[in-house]
Amino acid sequence: LSKLTKPQIKAHQEACRILEKDRLNDDEREFVVENWQESATHINSAAGAFFTPLELAQSFAVEISGSAATGGRVIDLCAGIGVLALAAHWYNQGRIGELVCVEKNPDYVAVGRKVLPEARWICGDVFDLPDDLGEFTFAIANPPFGSGGPIKGVTLDLNVVAAAAPLAEYGVFILPAQSVPFEYSGRPCYRETEPGAYRAFHQRTGIRLGPSCGIDCSFAKDLWRGVAPNVEIAIADFDEWRAEKRGIAAGAGTALFGVAAE
Ligand SMILES: C[S@@+](CC[C@H](N)C(=O)[O-])C[C@H]1O[C@@H](n2cnc3c(N)ncnc32)[C@H](O)[C@@H]1O
């Protein structure tokens, strides 16, 4: 707790006290996601564990809505304590059919189970998921940023996008600005770009990312804890990707990813 301020420590301790309860009401859930400090017992930078500010998660939730979300299935990959899934659950007033959260840190899963008991929580690695998860309408993630993951030459965050692709119809992701093919947040206007990380990802997987409905993430830059990242919300149409792959690979019998993971 050494790098936290006294008010942050006090609020974190209050969040821990709330977490001792069997069931949390909505105010208590909100208090926990806003004040339970991921840095209290873990080195965030090592785990890439910077939880999404609730305000940004609420904006993100706009993309997980409408008839597709109602009764649909949503999987949150690298879920932390579940703030993205919780915001989607609240935004849809509980009408999402099923929520599944996957997180590898058991302490975060324990908190997540209290914050979002409506979800099925899986403590595990998103690169080694059970085979029986079924199909989802949306895969969502604010993945760890950095390097690593099964597809070599592709950043860790974009490896998580690739892991999401076979699971869902659509993907909605919070990604570093340099991982997406556009600039929007904090800019005077939208502009298409092709940063190297995205180019490598697209070349290896064939997946395309596009902009959200117009969510400018820069308003939340100073709301993150311990970092102030330049991020964008990016969307993928994985059904379209599958259709393109089927067209390209017709008769060739190749794997979904044109280039096999090394
Ligand atoms: C940037 S945090 C975001 C957490 C949450 N999605 C949010 O928006 O607040 C990334 C999370 O991914 C988890 N994580 C990292 N690698 C993972 C993996 N291979 N499988 C599952 N979870 C992972 C970390 O423990 C951390 O909780």
CSV table of C-alpha atoms and ligand atoms in Angstrom, one decimal:
chain,number,residue,atom,x,y,z
A,1,LEU,CA,0.0,0.0,0.0
A,2,SER,CA,3.1,2.2,0.2
A,3,LYS,CA,2.4,4.3,-3.0
A,4,LEU,CA,-1.2,5.0,-2.2
A,5,THR,CA,-2.4,8.2,-0.5
A,6,LYS,CA,-4.0,8.0,3.0
A,7,PRO,CA,-7.5,8.6,1.5
A,8,GLN,CA,-6.9,5.8,-1.1
A,9,ILE,CA,-5.7,3.4,1.7
A,10,LYS,CA,-8.8,4.2,3.8
A,11,ALA,CA,-11.1,3.7,0.8
A,12,HIS,CA,-9.4,0.5,-0.1
A,13,GLN,CA,-9.8,-0.8,3.5
A,14,GLU,CA,-13.5,0.1,3.4
A,15,ALA,CA,-13.8,-1.8,0.1
A,16,CYS,CA,-12.2,-4.8,1.8
A,17,ARG,CA,-14.6,-4.5,4.7
A,18,ILE,CA,-17.5,-4.4,2.2
A,19,LEU,CA,-16.1,-7.5,0.5
A,20,GLU,CA,-16.5,-9.5,3.7
A,21,LYS,CA,-20.3,-9.3,3.2
A,22,ASP,CA,-22.0,-12.3,1.5
A,23,ARG,CA,-24.0,-10.0,-0.9
A,24,LEU,CA,-23.3,-6.5,-2.1
A,25,ASN,CA,-25.9,-3.9,-3.1
A,26,ASP,CA,-25.4,-1.7,-6.2
A,27,ASP,CA,-23.8,1.1,-4.2
A,28,GLU,CA,-21.4,-1.3,-2.6
A,29,ARG,CA,-20.4,-2.8,-5.9
A,30,GLU,CA,-19.8,0.6,-7.3
A,31,PHE,CA,-17.7,1.6,-4.2
A,32,VAL,CA,-15.6,-1.6,-4.6
A,33,VAL,CA,-14.8,-1.1,-8.3
A,34,GLU,CA,-13.9,2.5,-7.7
A,35,ASN,CA,-11.8,2.0,-4.6
A,36,TRP,CA,-10.4,-1.6,-4.4
A,37,GLN,CA,-6.8,-1.0,-5.3
A,38,GLU,CA,-5.3,-3.5,-7.7
A,39,SER,CA,-1.9,-2.3,-6.6
A,40,ALA,CA,-2.5,-3.1,-2.9
A,41,THR,CA,-1.2,-6.6,-3.1
A,42,HIS,CA,0.2,-6.9,-6.6
A,43,ILE,CA,2.7,-5.2,-8.8
A,44,ASN,CA,0.4,-3.8,-11.5
A,45,SER,CA,3.0,-3.2,-14.1
A,46,ALA,CA,4.2,-6.9,-13.9
A,47,ALA,CA,0.6,-8.2,-14.4
A,48,GLY,CA,-0.5,-5.4,-16.8
A,49,ALA,CA,-3.3,-4.9,-14.3
A,50,PHE,CA,-4.7,-1.4,-14.6
A,51,PHE,CA,-8.4,-1.6,-14.1
A,52,THR,CA,-10.6,0.5,-16.3
A,53,PRO,CA,-12.1,3.6,-14.7
A,54,LEU,CA,-15.8,3.0,-14.1
A,55,GLU,CA,-16.7,6.1,-16.1
A,56,LEU,CA,-14.9,4.8,-19.2
A,57,ALA,CA,-16.4,1.3,-18.6
A,58,GLN,CA,-19.9,3.0,-18.7
A,59,SER,CA,-19.1,4.6,-22.0
A,60,PHE,CA,-17.7,1.3,-23.3
A,61,ALA,CA,-21.0,-0.4,-22.4
A,62,VAL,CA,-22.9,1.6,-25.0
A,63,GLU,CA,-21.2,-0.7,-27.6
A,64,ILE,CA,-22.7,-3.8,-25.9
A,65,SER,CA,-26.4,-3.0,-26.2
A,66,GLY,CA,-29.5,-3.3,-28.2
A,67,SER,CA,-31.1,-6.5,-29.5
A,68,ALA,CA,-27.8,-8.3,-29.8
A,69,ALA,CA,-27.1,-7.9,-26.1
A,70,THR,CA,-30.6,-8.7,-24.9
A,71,GLY,CA,-30.5,-12.4,-24.2
A,72,GLY,CA,-27.0,-12.6,-25.8
A,73,ARG,CA,-23.9,-14.1,-24.3
A,74,VAL,CA,-20.9,-11.9,-23.4
A,75,ILE,CA,-17.4,-13.0,-22.5
A,76,ASP,CA,-15.0,-10.6,-20.7
A,77,LEU,CA,-11.4,-11.7,-21.3
A,78,CYS,CA,-8.8,-10.6,-18.8
A,79,ALA,CA,-11.7,-9.4,-16.7
A,80,GLY,CA,-9.8,-8.1,-13.6
A,81,ILE,CA,-12.6,-7.6,-11.0
A,82,GLY,CA,-15.2,-7.3,-13.7
A,83,VAL,CA,-15.7,-3.6,-14.2
A,84,LEU,CA,-16.4,-3.9,-18.0
A,85,ALA,CA,-18.9,-6.7,-17.5
A,86,LEU,CA,-20.5,-5.0,-14.6
A,87,ALA,CA,-21.0,-1.8,-16.6
A,88,ALA,CA,-22.5,-3.8,-19.5
A,89,HIS,CA,-24.8,-5.7,-17.1
A,90,TRP,CA,-26.0,-2.4,-15.6
A,91,TYR,CA,-26.3,-0.6,-19.0
A,92,ASN,CA,-28.5,-3.5,-20.2
A,93,GLN,CA,-30.5,-3.6,-17.0
A,94,GLY,CA,-29.7,-7.2,-16.5
A,95,ARG,CA,-31.0,-8.3,-19.9
A,96,ILE,CA,-27.8,-9.9,-21.1
A,97,GLY,CA,-28.4,-13.6,-21.3
A,98,GLU,CA,-25.1,-14.8,-19.9
A,99,LEU,CA,-21.9,-13.2,-18.7
A,100,VAL,CA,-18.6,-15.1,-18.5
A,101,CYS,CA,-15.5,-13.5,-17.0
A,102,VAL,CA,-12.1,-15.0,-17.5
A,103,GLU,CA,-9.2,-13.7,-15.2
A,104,LYS,CA,-6.0,-15.4,-14.3
A,105,ASN,CA,-5.4,-13.8,-10.9
A,106,PRO,CA,-7.4,-15.6,-8.2
A,107,ASP,CA,-7.5,-12.6,-5.9
A,108,TYR,CA,-9.2,-10.6,-8.6
A,109,VAL,CA,-11.6,-13.4,-9.4
A,110,ALA,CA,-12.5,-13.6,-5.7
A,111,VAL,CA,-13.4,-9.8,-5.7
A,112,GLY,CA,-15.1,-10.2,-9.1
A,113,ARG,CA,-17.4,-12.9,-7.8
A,114,LYS,CA,-18.7,-10.5,-5.2
A,115,VAL,CA,-18.9,-7.5,-7.6
A,116,LEU,CA,-20.6,-9.4,-10.3
A,117,PRO,CA,-22.1,-12.7,-8.9
A,118,GLU,CA,-24.4,-12.8,-12.0
A,119,ALA,CA,-21.4,-13.8,-14.1
A,120,ARG,CA,-19.8,-17.2,-14.4
A,121,TRP,CA,-16.2,-16.6,-13.3
A,122,ILE,CA,-13.3,-18.7,-14.7
A,123,CYS,CA,-9.9,-18.4,-13.1
A,124,GLY,CA,-7.7,-19.2,-16.0
A,125,ASP,CA,-5.6,-18.1,-18.9
A,126,VAL,CA,-7.3,-16.6,-21.9
A,127,PHE,CA,-4.8,-18.4,-24.2
A,128,ASP,CA,-5.8,-21.7,-22.7
A,129,LEU,CA,-9.6,-21.6,-22.5
A,130,PRO,CA,-11.9,-24.6,-21.9
A,131,ASP,CA,-13.3,-26.0,-25.2
A,132,ASP,CA,-16.9,-26.1,-24.0
A,133,LEU,CA,-17.5,-22.3,-23.6
A,134,GLY,CA,-19.8,-22.2,-26.6
A,135,GLU,CA,-20.5,-19.2,-28.9
A,136,PHE,CA,-20.8,-15.6,-27.6
A,137,THR,CA,-22.5,-12.5,-29.1
A,138,PHE,CA,-19.8,-10.2,-27.7
A,139,ALA,CA,-16.2,-10.7,-26.6
A,140,ILE,CA,-15.0,-7.7,-24.6
A,141,ALA,CA,-11.6,-6.9,-23.1
A,142,ASN,CA,-9.3,-4.3,-21.7
A,143,PRO,CA,-6.4,-6.7,-22.0
A,144,PRO,CA,-2.9,-6.2,-20.6
A,145,PHE,CA,-0.7,-4.0,-22.9
A,146,GLY,CA,2.8,-5.0,-23.9
A,147,SER,CA,4.4,-8.0,-25.5
A,148,GLY,CA,3.8,-11.7,-25.3
A,149,GLY,CA,1.1,-14.2,-26.3
A,150,PRO,CA,0.9,-17.2,-28.6
A,151,ILE,CA,1.2,-15.3,-32.0
A,152,LYS,CA,4.8,-14.1,-32.2
A,153,GLY,CA,5.3,-10.6,-33.5
A,154,VAL,CA,1.9,-9.6,-32.3
A,155,THR,CA,1.5,-7.5,-29.1
A,156,LEU,CA,-0.1,-9.0,-26.0
A,157,ASP,CA,-3.2,-6.9,-26.3
A,158,LEU,CA,-3.8,-7.8,-29.9
A,159,ASN,CA,-3.1,-11.5,-29.1
A,160,VAL,CA,-6.1,-11.3,-26.7
A,161,VAL,CA,-8.2,-9.8,-29.6
A,162,ALA,CA,-7.0,-12.8,-31.7
A,163,ALA,CA,-8.0,-15.2,-28.9
A,164,ALA,CA,-11.4,-13.6,-28.8
A,165,ALA,CA,-12.1,-13.9,-32.5
A,166,PRO,CA,-13.1,-17.6,-32.6
A,167,LEU,CA,-15.4,-17.1,-29.6
A,168,ALA,CA,-17.8,-14.3,-30.6
A,169,GLU,CA,-19.7,-12.6,-33.3
A,170,TYR,CA,-18.4,-9.1,-32.3
A,171,GLY,CA,-15.5,-7.9,-30.3
A,172,VAL,CA,-15.2,-4.6,-28.3
A,173,PHE,CA,-11.9,-3.7,-26.9
A,174,ILE,CA,-10.0,-1.0,-25.0
A,175,LEU,CA,-6.6,-1.0,-26.7
A,176,PRO,CA,-3.5,1.2,-26.7
A,177,ALA,CA,-3.7,3.9,-29.3
A,178,GLN,CA,-0.8,2.4,-31.2
A,179,SER,CA,-2.7,-0.9,-31.7
A,180,VAL,CA,-5.6,0.4,-33.7
A,181,PRO,CA,-5.8,1.7,-37.3
A,182,PHE,CA,-7.3,5.1,-36.4
A,183,GLU,CA,-6.8,8.2,-34.2
A,184,TYR,CA,-9.8,9.6,-32.5
A,185,SER,CA,-9.6,10.2,-28.8
A,186,GLY,CA,-8.4,13.7,-27.9
A,187,ARG,CA,-8.0,14.6,-31.6
A,188,PRO,CA,-9.8,17.3,-33.5
A,189,CYS,CA,-11.1,14.8,-35.9
A,190,TYR,CA,-11.1,11.1,-36.8
A,191,ARG,CA,-8.2,9.9,-39.0
A,192,GLU,CA,-7.3,6.5,-40.3
A,193,THR,CA,-3.7,5.3,-39.6
A,194,GLU,CA,-1.7,2.1,-39.9
A,195,PRO,CA,0.6,1.7,-36.9
A,196,GLY,CA,3.2,-1.1,-37.1
A,197,ALA,CA,1.6,-3.2,-34.3
A,198,TYR,CA,-1.8,-3.2,-36.0
A,199,ARG,CA,-0.2,-3.9,-39.4
A,200,ALA,CA,1.6,-7.0,-38.0
A,201,PHE,CA,-1.6,-8.2,-36.3
A,202,HIS,CA,-3.8,-7.7,-39.4
A,203,GLN,CA,-1.2,-9.5,-41.6
A,204,ARG,CA,-1.0,-12.4,-39.2
A,205,THR,CA,-4.7,-12.8,-38.4
A,206,GLY,CA,-6.8,-11.1,-41.1
A,207,ILE,CA,-8.8,-9.4,-38.4
A,208,ARG,CA,-9.9,-5.8,-38.9
A,209,LEU,CA,-10.5,-3.3,-36.1
A,210,GLY,CA,-12.6,-0.2,-36.5
A,211,PRO,CA,-13.7,2.7,-34.4
A,212,SER,CA,-16.5,2.7,-31.8
A,213,CYS,CA,-19.7,4.8,-32.2
A,214,GLY,CA,-17.6,7.8,-31.3
A,215,ILE,CA,-16.4,7.3,-27.8
A,216,ASP,CA,-13.5,9.7,-27.1
A,217,CYS,CA,-11.5,8.0,-24.3
A,218,SER,CA,-9.4,11.0,-23.5
A,219,PHE,CA,-11.9,12.3,-20.9
A,220,ALA,CA,-10.8,9.3,-18.7
A,221,LYS,CA,-7.1,9.7,-19.2
A,222,ASP,CA,-6.5,11.0,-15.6
A,223,LEU,CA,-9.0,8.6,-14.0
A,224,TRP,CA,-6.8,5.5,-14.4
A,225,ARG,CA,-4.9,4.5,-11.2
A,226,GLY,CA,-1.1,5.0,-11.5
A,227,VAL,CA,-1.1,5.4,-15.3
A,228,ALA,CA,-2.5,7.8,-17.9
A,229,PRO,CA,-2.7,5.7,-21.1
A,230,ASN,CA,-3.7,6.8,-24.6
A,231,VAL,CA,-6.4,4.3,-25.4
A,232,GLU,CA,-9.1,3.8,-28.0
A,233,ILE,CA,-12.2,1.7,-28.1
A,234,ALA,CA,-12.0,-0.6,-31.1
A,235,ILE,CA,-14.6,-2.9,-32.6
A,236,ALA,CA,-14.2,-6.1,-34.6
A,237,ASP,CA,-16.9,-7.9,-36.7
A,238,PHE,CA,-15.7,-11.5,-36.2
A,239,ASP,CA,-18.5,-13.0,-38.3
A,240,GLU,CA,-17.3,-10.9,-41.2
A,241,TRP,CA,-13.8,-12.1,-40.5
A,242,ARG,CA,-14.9,-15.7,-40.6
A,243,ALA,CA,-16.8,-15.2,-43.8
A,244,GLU,CA,-13.7,-13.6,-45.4
A,245,LYS,CA,-11.5,-16.4,-44.2
A,246,ARG,CA,-13.9,-19.0,-45.5
A,247,GLY,CA,-13.9,-17.2,-48.9
A,248,ILE,CA,-10.1,-17.0,-49.0
A,249,ALA,CA,-9.5,-20.5,-47.7
A,250,ALA,CA,-12.3,-22.2,-49.7
A,251,GLY,CA,-11.0,-25.6,-50.6
A,252,ALA,CA,-7.6,-25.0,-49.1
A,253,GLY,CA,-8.4,-26.4,-45.6
A,254,THR,CA,-6.3,-23.9,-43.8
A,255,ALA,CA,-6.6,-22.9,-40.2
A,256,LEU,CA,-8.7,-19.8,-39.2
A,257,PHE,CA,-5.5,-17.8,-38.8
A,258,GLY,CA,-3.8,-17.9,-42.2
A,259,VAL,CA,-0.4,-18.2,-40.6
A,260,ALA,CA,-0.1,-20.8,-37.9
A,261,ALA,CA,0.9,-19.6,-34.4
A,262,GLU,CA,4.6,-20.2,-33.8
B,1,LIG,C1,-5.5,-4.0,-17.9
B,1,LIG,S1,-6.2,-5.2,-16.7
B,1,LIG,C2,-7.9,-4.9,-17.1
B,1,LIG,C3,-8.8,-5.6,-16.1
B,1,LIG,C4,-10.3,-5.4,-16.5
B,1,LIG,N1,-10.6,-5.9,-17.8
B,1,LIG,C5,-10.7,-4.0,-16.5
B,1,LIG,O1,-11.1,-3.4,-17.5
B,1,LIG,O2,-10.6,-3.4,-15.4
B,1,LIG,C6,-5.7,-6.7,-17.5
B,1,LIG,C7,-6.1,-7.9,-16.7
B,1,LIG,O3,-5.7,-9.1,-17.4
B,1,LIG,C8,-5.3,-10.1,-16.5
B,1,LIG,N2,-4.5,-11.0,-17.3
B,1,LIG,C9,-3.3,-10.8,-17.9
B,1,LIG,N3,-2.9,-11.9,-18.6
B,1,LIG,C10,-4.0,-12.8,-18.6
B,1,LIG,C11,-4.2,-14.0,-19.2
B,1,LIG,N4,-3.3,-14.6,-20.0
B,1,LIG,N5,-5.3,-14.7,-19.0
B,1,LIG,C12,-6.3,-14.1,-18.2
B,1,LIG,N6,-6.1,-12.9,-17.6
B,1,LIG,C13,-5.0,-12.2,-17.8
B,1,LIG,C14,-4.6,-9.3,-15.4
B,1,LIG,O4,-4.5,-10.1,-14.2
B,1,LIG,C15,-5.4,-8.1,-15.3
B,1,LIG,O5,-6.4,-8.3,-14.3
